[in-house]
XYZ file of C-alpha atoms in Angstrom:
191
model
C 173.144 70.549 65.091
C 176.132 71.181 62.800
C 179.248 70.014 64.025
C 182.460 71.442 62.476
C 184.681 74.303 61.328
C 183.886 78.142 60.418
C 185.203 79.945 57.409
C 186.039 82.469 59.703
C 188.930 80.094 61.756
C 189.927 78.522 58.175
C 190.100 81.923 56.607
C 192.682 83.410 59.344
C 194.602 80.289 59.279
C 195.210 80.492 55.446
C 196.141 84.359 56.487
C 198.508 83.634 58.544
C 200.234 81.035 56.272
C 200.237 83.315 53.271
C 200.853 86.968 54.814
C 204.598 86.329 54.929
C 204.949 85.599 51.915
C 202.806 87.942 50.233
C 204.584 91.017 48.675
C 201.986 94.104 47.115
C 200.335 93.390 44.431
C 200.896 89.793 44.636
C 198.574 87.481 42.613
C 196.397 84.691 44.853
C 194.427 81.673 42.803
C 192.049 80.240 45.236
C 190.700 76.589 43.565
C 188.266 74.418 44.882
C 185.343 71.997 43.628
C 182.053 72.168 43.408
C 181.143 69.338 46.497
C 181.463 73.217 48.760
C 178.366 74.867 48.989
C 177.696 77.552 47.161
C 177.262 79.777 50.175
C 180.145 78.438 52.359
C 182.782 78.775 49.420
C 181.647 82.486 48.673
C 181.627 82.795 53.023
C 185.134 81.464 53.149
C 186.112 83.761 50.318
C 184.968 86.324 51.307
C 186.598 86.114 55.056
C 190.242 84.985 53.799
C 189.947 88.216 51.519
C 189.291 90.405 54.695
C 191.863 87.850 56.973
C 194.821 88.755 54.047
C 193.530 92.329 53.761
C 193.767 92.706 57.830
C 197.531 90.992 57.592
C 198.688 93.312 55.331
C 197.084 96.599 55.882
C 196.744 98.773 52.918
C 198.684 95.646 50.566
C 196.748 95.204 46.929
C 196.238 91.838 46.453
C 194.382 90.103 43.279
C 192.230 87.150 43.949
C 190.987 85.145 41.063
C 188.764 82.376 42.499
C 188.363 79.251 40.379
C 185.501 76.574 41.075
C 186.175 72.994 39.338
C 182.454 72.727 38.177
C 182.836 68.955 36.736
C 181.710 66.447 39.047
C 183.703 63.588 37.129
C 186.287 61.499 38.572
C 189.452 63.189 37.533
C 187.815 67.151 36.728
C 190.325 68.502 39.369
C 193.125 66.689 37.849
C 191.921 68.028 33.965
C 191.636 71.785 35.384
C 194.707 71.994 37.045
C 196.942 70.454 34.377
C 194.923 72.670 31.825
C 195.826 75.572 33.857
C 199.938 74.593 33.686
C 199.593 74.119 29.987
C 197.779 77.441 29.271
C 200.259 78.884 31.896
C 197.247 80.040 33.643
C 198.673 80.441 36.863
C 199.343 82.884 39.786
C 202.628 83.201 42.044
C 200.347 82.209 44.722
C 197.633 79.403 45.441
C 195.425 78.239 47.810
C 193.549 74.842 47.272
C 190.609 74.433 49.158
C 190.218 70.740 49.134
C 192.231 67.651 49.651
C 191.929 66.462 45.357
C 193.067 69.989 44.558
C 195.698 70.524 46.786
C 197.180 66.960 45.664
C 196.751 67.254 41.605
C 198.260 70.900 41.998
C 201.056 69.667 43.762
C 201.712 66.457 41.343
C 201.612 68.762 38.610
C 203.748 71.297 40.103
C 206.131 68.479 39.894
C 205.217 67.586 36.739
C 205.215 71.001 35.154
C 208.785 71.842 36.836
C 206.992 75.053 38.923
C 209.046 73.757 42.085
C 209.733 76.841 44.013
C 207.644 79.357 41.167
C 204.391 78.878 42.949
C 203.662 78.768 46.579
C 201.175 76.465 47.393
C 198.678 76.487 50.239
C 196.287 73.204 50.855
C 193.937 71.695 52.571
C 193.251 68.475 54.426
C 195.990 65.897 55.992
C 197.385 63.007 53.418
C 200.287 61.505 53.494
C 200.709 62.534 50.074
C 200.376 66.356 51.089
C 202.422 65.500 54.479
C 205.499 64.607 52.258
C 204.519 68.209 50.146
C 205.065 69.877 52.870
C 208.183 68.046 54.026
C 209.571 68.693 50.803
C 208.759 71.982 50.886
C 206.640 71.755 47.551
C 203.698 72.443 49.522
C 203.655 75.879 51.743
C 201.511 74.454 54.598
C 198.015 72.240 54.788
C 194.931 73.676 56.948
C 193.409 70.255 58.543
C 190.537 69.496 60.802
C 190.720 67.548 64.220
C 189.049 64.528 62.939
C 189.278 63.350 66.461
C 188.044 66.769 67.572
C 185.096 65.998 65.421
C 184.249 62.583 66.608
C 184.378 63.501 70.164
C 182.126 66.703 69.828
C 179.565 64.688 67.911
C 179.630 61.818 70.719
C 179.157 64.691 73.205
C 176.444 66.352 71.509
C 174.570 63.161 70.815
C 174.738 62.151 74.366
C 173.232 65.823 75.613
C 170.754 65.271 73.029
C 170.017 61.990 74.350
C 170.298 63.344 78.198
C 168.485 66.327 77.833
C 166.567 66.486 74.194
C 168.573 69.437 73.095
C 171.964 70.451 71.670
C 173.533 73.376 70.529
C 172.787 74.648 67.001
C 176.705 74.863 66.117
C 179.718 73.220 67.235
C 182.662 74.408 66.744
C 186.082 72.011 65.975
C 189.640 72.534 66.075
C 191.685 72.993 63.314
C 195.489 73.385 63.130
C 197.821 74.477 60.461
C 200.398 72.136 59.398
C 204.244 73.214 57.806
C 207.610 72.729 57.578
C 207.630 73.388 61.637
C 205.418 70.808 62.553
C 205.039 68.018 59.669
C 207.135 65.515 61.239
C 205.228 64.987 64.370
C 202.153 64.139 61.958
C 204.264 62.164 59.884
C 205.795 60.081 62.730
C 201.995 59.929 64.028
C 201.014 58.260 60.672
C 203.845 55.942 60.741
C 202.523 54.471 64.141
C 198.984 53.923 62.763
């Protein structure tokens, strides 16, 4: 059984993040690492090209997809500062992983790009929490990690009840912004 999100759900909530902000012919950078399979980054590609091109009917937009290929401990952070110092860059960007999403947004600090580039990411940190708060970061797609743990408990015990579970399992995922970051920041600061 495989327990957790589609690229379909993660593709329309990056849609619906972006599509206000996109103008036509607007540039989008979509990063991520090489950890995603091959198959599920080209799946979720592929469906947050069609999500954008269904928000904005008849809207060109550019994608230029970049995969961080290096496995070593601080590739993401290399890449993405190499792409600020070769001005390499696109109005618009949407990290698809929590170590992207975090050195982009360091060195959009560090670069001075505050308020050039609008910056999608992915995953729930406190470090990308206060992104978002400062409005550095756009908005953050992250998974019910409690939604997870409580399907998997539920499909184990059917398995263990019946000898079968389903073959997917679906979890929740929620977009996080400016309109809803401190209710996950005041739930961090009561953990």
């Amino acid at each position: 059984s495989f327990i957790g999100v589609n690229s379909y759900t993660i593709a329309n909530l990056y849609a619906k993040s972006i599509a206000p902000d996109l103008v036509e012919n607007s540039s989008v950078m979509i990063i991520g690492n090489s950890s995603a399979e091959d198959s599920s980054t080209t799946s979720l590609i592929n469906n947050l090209q069609e999500a954008i091109s269904s928000e904005m009917p008849g809207e060109k937009i550019d994608f230029d997809l970049r995969i961080i290929e290096d496995e070593e401990q601080f590739a993401s952070e290399e890449y993405i500062q190499n792409l600020f110092m070769n001005n390499d860059l696109a109005p618009f960007v949407i990290c698809l992983d929590e170590d992207t999403t975090t050195s982009f947004y360091q060195a959009m600090i560090d670069y001075n790009k505050v308020g050039q580039i609008h910056l999608y990411g992915n995953y729930k940190t406190p470090t990308i929490l206060t992104g978002i708060q400062h409005g550095v970061i756009k908005s953050t797609v992250s998974i019910d990690a409690e939604s997870m743990g409580s399907a998997a408990t539920k499909a184990f015990i059917e398995y263990r009840d019946t000898g079968y579970v389903s073959d997917y399992i679906n979890v929740d995922t929620q977009i996080i912004d400016l309109s809803n970051v401190d209710e996950y920041l005041e739930e961090g600061s009561d953990e």
